[in-house]
Tab-separated table of C-alpha atoms in Angstrom:
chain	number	residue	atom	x	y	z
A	1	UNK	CA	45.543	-118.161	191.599
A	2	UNK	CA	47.150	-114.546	192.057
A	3	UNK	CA	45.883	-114.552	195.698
A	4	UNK	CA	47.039	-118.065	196.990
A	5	UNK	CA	50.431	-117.056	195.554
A	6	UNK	CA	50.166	-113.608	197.022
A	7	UNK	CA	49.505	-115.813	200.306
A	8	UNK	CA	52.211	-118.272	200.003
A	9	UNK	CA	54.598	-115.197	199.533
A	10	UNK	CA	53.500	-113.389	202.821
A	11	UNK	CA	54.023	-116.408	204.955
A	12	UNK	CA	57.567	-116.950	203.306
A	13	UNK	CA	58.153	-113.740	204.676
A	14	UNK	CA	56.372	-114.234	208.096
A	15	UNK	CA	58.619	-117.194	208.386
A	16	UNK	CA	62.107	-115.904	207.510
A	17	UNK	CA	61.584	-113.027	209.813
A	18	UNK	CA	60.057	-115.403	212.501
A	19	UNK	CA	63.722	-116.902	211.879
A	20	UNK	CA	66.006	-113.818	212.413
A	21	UNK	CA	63.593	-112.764	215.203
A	22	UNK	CA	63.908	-116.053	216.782
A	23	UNK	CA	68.198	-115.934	216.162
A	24	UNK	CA	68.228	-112.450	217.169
A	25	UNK	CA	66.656	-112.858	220.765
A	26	UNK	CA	68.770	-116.371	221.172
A	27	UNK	CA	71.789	-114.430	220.480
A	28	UNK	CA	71.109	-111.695	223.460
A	29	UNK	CA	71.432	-114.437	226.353
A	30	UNK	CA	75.144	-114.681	225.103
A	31	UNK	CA	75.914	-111.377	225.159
A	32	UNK	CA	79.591	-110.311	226.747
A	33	UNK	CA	79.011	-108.339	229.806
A	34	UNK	CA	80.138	-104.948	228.142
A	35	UNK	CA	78.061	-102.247	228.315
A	36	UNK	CA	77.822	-99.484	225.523
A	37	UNK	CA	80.768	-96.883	225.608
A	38	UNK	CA	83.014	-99.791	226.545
A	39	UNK	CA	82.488	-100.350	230.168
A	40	UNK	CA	82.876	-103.729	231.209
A	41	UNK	CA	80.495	-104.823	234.181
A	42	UNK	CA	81.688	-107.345	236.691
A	43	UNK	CA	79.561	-110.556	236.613
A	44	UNK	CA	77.134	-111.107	239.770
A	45	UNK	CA	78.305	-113.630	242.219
A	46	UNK	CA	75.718	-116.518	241.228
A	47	UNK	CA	74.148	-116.528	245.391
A	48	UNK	CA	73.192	-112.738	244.600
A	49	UNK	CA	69.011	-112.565	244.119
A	50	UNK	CA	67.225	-110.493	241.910
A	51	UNK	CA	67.049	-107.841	243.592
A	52	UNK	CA	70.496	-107.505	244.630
A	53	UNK	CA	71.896	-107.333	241.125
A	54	UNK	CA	69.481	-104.697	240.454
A	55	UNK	CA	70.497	-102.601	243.347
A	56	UNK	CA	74.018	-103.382	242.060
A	57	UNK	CA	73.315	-102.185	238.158
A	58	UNK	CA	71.808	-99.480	239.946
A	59	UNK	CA	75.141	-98.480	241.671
A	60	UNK	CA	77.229	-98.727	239.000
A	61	UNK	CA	75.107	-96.598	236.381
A	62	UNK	CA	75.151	-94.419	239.205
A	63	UNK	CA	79.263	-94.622	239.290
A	64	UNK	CA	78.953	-94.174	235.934
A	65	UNK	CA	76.872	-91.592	234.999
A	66	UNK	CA	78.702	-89.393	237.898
A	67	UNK	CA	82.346	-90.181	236.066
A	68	UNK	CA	80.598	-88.887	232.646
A	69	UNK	CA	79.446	-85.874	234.450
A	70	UNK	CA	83.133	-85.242	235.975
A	71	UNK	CA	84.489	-82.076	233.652
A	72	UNK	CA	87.805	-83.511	231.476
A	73	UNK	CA	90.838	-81.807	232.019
A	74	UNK	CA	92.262	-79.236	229.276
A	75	UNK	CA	94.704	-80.037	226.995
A	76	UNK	CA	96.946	-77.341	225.456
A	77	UNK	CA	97.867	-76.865	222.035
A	78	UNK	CA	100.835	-75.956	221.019
């Protein structure tokens, strides 16, 4: 008796997190195209292939990594 409700508890369990699992990957195909640290990328023109929008993501992390590496200007205290 213990084990078939030991049983019944572990696929209650398998089940809700097959639920937020299943929620939590539906959710991702409707993400806003903003990237962390608040950079919005433009949305590929829908003829671009594949491999064209990765050569563009490629640019544009490259843009973006250079304008992190760019030294900030000093500010002075009064």
């Amino acid at each position: 008796m213990r084990m078939v409700v030991s049983v019944i508890g572990l696929l209650l369990v398998v089940a809700a997190i097959g639920l937020l699992a299943k929620k939590q990957l539906s959710s991702l195909g409707q993400v806003p195209s903003e990237a962390a640290g608040g950079t919005v990328l433009p949305a590929s023109p829908p003829g671009t292939t594949p491999a064209q929008r990765s050569q563009q993501m490629q640019q544009q992390m490259k843009q973006a990594i250079e304008q992190a590496q760019q030294p900030r200007p000093l500010r002075d205290d009064p």
